[in-house]
Coordinates of C-alpha atoms in Angstrom, one line a residue:
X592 CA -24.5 -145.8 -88.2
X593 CA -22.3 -143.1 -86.9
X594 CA -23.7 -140.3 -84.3
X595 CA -26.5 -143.1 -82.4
X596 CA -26.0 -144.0 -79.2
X597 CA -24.4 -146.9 -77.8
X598 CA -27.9 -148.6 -76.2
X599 CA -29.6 -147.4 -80.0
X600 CA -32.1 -150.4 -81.2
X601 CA -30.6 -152.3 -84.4
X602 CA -32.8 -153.2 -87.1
X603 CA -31.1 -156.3 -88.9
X604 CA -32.3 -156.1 -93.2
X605 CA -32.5 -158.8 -95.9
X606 CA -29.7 -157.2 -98.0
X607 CA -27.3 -157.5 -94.8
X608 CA -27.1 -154.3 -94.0
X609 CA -28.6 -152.5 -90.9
X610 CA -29.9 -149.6 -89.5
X611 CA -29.8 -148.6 -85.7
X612 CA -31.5 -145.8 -83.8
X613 CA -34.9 -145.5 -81.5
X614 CA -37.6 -147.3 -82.4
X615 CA -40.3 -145.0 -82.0
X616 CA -43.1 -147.1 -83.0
X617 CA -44.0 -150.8 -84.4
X618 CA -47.3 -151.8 -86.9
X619 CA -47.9 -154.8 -88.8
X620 CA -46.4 -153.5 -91.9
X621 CA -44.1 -151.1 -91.1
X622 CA -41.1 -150.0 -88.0
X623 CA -40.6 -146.1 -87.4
X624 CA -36.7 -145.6 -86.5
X625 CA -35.0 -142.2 -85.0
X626 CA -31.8 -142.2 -86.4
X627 CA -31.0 -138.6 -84.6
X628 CA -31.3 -137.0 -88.0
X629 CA -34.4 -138.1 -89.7
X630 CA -37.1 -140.8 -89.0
X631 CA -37.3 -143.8 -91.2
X632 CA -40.4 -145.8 -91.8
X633 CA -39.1 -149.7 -92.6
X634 CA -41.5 -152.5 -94.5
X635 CA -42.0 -155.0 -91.8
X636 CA -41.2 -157.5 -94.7
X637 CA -37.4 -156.0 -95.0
X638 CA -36.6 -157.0 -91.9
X639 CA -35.1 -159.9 -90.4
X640 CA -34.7 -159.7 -86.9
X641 CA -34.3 -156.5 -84.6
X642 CA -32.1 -156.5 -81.2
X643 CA -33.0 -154.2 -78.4
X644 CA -30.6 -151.4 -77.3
X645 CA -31.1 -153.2 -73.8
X646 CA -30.5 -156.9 -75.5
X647 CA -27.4 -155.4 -77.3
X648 CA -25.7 -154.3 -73.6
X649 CA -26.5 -157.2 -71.8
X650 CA -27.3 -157.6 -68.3
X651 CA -29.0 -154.5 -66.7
X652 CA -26.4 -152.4 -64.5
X653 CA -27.4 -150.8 -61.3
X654 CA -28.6 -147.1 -62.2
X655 CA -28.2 -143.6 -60.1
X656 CA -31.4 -142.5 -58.8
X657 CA -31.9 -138.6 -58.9
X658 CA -30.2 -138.5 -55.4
X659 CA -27.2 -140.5 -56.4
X660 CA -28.2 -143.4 -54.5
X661 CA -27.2 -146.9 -56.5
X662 CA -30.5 -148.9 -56.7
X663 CA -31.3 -152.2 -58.5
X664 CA -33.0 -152.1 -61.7
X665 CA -35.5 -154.5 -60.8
X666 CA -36.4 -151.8 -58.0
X667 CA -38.2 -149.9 -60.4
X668 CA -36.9 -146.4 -58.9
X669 CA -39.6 -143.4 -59.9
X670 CA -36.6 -141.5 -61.8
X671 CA -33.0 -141.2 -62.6
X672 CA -30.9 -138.5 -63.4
X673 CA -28.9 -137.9 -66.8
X674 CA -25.7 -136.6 -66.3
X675 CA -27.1 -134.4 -63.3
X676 CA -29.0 -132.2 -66.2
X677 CA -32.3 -133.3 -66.7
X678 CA -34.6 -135.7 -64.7
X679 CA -36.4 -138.1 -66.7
X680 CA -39.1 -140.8 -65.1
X681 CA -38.2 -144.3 -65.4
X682 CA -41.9 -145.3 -64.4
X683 CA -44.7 -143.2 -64.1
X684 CA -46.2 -142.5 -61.0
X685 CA -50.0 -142.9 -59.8
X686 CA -52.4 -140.5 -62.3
X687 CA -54.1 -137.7 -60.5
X688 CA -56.0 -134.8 -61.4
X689 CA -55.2 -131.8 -63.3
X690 CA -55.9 -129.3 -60.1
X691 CA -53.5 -130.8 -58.0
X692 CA -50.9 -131.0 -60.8
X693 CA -51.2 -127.5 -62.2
X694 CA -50.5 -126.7 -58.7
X695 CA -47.1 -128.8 -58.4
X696 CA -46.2 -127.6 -61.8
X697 CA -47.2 -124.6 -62.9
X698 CA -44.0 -122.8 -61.5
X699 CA -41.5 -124.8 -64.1
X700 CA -44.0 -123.5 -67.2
X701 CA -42.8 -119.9 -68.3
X702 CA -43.7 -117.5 -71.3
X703 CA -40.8 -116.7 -73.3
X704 CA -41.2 -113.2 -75.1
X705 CA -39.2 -111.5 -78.3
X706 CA -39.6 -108.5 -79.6
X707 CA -41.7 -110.3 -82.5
X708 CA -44.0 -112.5 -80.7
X709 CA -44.4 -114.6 -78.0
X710 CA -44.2 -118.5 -76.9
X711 CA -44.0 -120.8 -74.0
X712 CA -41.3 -123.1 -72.3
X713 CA -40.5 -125.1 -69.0
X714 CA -37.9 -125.8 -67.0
X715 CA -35.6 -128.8 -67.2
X716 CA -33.2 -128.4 -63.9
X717 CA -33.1 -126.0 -61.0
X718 CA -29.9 -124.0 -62.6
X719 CA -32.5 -121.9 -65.4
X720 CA -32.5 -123.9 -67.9
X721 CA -35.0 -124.2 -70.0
X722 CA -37.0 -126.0 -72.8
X723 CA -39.2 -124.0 -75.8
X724 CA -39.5 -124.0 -80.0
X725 CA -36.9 -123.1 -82.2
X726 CA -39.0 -121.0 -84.3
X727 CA -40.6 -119.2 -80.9
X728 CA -37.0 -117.6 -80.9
X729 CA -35.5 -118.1 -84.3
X730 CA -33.9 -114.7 -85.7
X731 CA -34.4 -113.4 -82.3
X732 CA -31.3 -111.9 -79.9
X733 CA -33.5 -110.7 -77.4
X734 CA -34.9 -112.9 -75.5
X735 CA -37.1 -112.5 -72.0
X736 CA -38.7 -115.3 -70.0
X737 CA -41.6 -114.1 -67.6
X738 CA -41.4 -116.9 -64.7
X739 CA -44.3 -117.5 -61.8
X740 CA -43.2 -117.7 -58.4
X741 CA -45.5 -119.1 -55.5
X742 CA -46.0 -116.8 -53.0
X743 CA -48.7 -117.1 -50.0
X744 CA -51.2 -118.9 -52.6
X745 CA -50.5 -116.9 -55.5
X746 CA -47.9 -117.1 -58.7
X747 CA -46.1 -114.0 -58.7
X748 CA -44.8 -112.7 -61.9
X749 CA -41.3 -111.9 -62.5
X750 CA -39.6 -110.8 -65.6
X751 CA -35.8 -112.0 -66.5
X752 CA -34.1 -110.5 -68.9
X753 CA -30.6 -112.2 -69.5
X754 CA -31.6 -115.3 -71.4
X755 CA -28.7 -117.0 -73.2
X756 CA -29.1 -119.6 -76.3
X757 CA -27.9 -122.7 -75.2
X758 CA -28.3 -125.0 -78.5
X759 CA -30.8 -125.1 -81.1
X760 CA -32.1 -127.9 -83.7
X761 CA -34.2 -125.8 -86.3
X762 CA -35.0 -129.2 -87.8
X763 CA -36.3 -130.5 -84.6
X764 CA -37.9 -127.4 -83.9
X765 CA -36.1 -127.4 -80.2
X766 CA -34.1 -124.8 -78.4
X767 CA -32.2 -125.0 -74.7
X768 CA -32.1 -121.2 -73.3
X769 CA -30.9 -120.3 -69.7
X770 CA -31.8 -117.3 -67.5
X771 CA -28.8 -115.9 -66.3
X772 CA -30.3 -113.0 -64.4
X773 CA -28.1 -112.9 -60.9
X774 CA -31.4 -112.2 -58.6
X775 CA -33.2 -115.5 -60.6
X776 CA -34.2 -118.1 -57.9
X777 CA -33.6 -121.5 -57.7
X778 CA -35.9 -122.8 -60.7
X779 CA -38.9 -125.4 -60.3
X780 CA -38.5 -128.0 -63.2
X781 CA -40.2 -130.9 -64.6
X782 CA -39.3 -134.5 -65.0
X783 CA -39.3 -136.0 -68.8
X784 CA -41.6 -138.7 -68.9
X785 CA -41.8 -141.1 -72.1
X786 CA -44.4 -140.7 -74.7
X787 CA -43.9 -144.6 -75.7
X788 CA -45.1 -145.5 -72.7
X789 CA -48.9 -144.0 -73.4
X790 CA -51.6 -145.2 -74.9
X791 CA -53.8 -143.5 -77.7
X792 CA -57.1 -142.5 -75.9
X793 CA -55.3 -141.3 -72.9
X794 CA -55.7 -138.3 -71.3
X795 CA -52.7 -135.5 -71.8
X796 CA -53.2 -131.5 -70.6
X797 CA -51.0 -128.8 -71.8
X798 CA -49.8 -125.5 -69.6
X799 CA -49.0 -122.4 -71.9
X800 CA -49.7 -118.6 -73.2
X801 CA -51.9 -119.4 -76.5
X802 CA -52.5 -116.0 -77.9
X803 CA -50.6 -114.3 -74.8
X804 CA -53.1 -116.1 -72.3
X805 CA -50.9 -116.5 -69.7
X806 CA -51.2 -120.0 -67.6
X807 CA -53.5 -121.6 -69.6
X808 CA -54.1 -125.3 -68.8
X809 CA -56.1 -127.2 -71.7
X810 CA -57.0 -130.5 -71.4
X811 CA -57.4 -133.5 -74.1
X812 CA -56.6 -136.7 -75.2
X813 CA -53.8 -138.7 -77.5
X814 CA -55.2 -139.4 -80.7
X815 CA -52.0 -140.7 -82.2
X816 CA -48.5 -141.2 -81.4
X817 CA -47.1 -141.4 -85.1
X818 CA -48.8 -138.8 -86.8
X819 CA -45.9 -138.3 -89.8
X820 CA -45.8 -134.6 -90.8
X821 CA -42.9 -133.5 -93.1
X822 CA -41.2 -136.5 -92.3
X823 CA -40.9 -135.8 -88.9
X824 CA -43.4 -138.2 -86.2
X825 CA -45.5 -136.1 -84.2
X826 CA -48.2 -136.8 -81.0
X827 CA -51.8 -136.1 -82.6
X828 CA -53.9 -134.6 -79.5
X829 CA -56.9 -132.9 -79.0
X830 CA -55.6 -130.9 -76.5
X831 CA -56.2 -127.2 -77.4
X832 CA -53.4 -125.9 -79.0
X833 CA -52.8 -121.8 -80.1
X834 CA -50.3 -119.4 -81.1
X835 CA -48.5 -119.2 -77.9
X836 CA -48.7 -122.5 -76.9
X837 CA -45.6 -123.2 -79.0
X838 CA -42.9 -124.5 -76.7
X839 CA -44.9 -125.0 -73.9
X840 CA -45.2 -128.6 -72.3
X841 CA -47.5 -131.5 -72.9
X842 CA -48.0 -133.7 -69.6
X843 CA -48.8 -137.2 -68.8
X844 CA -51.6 -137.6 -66.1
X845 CA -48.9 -138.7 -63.7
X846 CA -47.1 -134.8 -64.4
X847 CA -44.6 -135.8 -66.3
X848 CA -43.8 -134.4 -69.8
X849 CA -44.6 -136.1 -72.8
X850 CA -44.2 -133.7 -75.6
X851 CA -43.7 -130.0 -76.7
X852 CA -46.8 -128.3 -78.0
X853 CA -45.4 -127.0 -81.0
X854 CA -48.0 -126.7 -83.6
X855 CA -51.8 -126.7 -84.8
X856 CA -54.2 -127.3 -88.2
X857 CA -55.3 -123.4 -88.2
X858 CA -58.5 -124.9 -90.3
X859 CA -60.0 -127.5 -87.8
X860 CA -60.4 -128.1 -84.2
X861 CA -58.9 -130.5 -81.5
X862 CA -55.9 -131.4 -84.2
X863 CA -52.9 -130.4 -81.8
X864 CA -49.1 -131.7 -82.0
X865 CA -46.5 -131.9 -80.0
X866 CA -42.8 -133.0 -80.6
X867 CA -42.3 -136.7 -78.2
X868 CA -39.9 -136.3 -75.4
X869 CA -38.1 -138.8 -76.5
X870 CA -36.9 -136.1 -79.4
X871 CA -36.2 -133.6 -76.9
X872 CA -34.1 -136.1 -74.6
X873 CA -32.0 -136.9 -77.5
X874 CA -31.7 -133.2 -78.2
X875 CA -30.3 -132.8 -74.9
X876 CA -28.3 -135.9 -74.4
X877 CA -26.4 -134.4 -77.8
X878 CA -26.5 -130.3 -77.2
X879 CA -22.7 -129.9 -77.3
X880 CA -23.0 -130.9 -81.0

């Protein structure tokens, strides 16, 4: 199928034909597939065999790290760059607690204002650029991004004002911004985790500005990691979710980001959702299109 990537999983049918793309999730009677423009749900029972993207390639070949070191893949390096743009974790690190990650991370999370409303975002490199919601800035050509700089124990709030769109997906609900303001520092950013690495039942926090709360951490835990909405798969948390929130990052317990908060059920609690990373790599991977 045209537009997938060369490593894509390949799911083999009964009728000889085939569909490849990222397997985002397998049950008993049914395989979810990313095939960049839609998710398709499979019958189990249609399908005769399915090759890995990794079986596909062959052999593993030495990766960069994030320094540009050549390491072994049986090293198990903690993260590898992608195209110098993004840094995404090959394998988790050690879990710690939400105090001490807030702290290392809570000067990537910004709040992204228009003149109708307001949302949240982080940081994906050190040159501004910057993850939120398509609908936080849809419609919108003015866009500001209030950042939080660490100075002597304290964030310190700064405003930018020359934000540039990047790329958007409005199906994906995604959008890539950069500050461009010539006095913007150096940028702290986060490292993209995977969301197909966790487990439902554990624990995921969120940073954001629900309802214009700036730096609000809530904390919760996976409830699903398929939750089908409008034909799109969503993660399912009971991490508190709010206007505001939208954009904003979800994090692993190891810091690194599993999702973007993006929505809530407005008549019930602890029923939160976030788009999976793996969505927003592909976004990136693919934002010259």
């Amino acid at each position: 199928m045209s537009g997938c990537l060369a490593s894509a999983d390949t799911l083999q049918l009964k009728d000889n034909a085939a569909i490849s793309g990222k397997i985002l999730s397998e049950k008993n009677s049914l395989v979810a597939v990313d095939v960049g423009y839609t998710v398709l749900t499979v019958p189990r029972a249609s399908i005769v065999k399915i090759t890995r993207g990794e079986e596909a390639e062959g052999p593993a070949k030495p990766v960069k790290t994030a320094r540009g070191a050549k390491t072994s893949p049986n090293a198990q390096p903690p993260a590898e760059s992608r195209g110098d743009f993004y840094v995404a974790t090959v394998r988790s690190g050690p879990e710690r607690n939400v105090r001490d990650l807030v702290n290392q991370l809570g000067e990537a999370v910004v709040q992204v204002r228009t003149p109708s409303g307001l949302g949240s975002g982080f940081f994906i490199n050190d040159d501004g650029f910057l993850m939120t919601n398509f609908h936080v800035i849809e419609g919108e050509t003015q866009i500001s991004v209030e950042v939080y700089l660490q100075k002597a124990g304290q964030l310190e709030r700064k405003t930018c004002k020359q934000v540039r769109i990047v790329a958007l997906n409005k199906f994906a609900d995604l959008a890539l911004l950069k500050v461009e303001d010539k006095d913007a520092p150096k940028s702290k950013h986060v490292s993209l985790g995977s969301s197909d690495a966790l487990s439902v039942g554990e624990r995921v926090f969120a940073i954001g500005s629900p309802l214009g709360l700036e730096r609000t951490v809530t904390e919760g835990i996976l409830s699903t990691k398929t939750r089908q909405m409008a034909g799109e798969l969503y993660l399912q948390t009971t991490t508190q979710i709010n206007p505001g929130n939208s954009g904003g990052p979800l994090f692993n317990m190891s810091g690194d980001v599993v999702g973007i908060t993006n929505m809530k059920i407005t008549f019930g609690e602890g029923l939160g959702f976030a788009i999976p990373v793996e969505t927003v790599r592909y976004f990136l991977d693919h934002r010259d299109a």
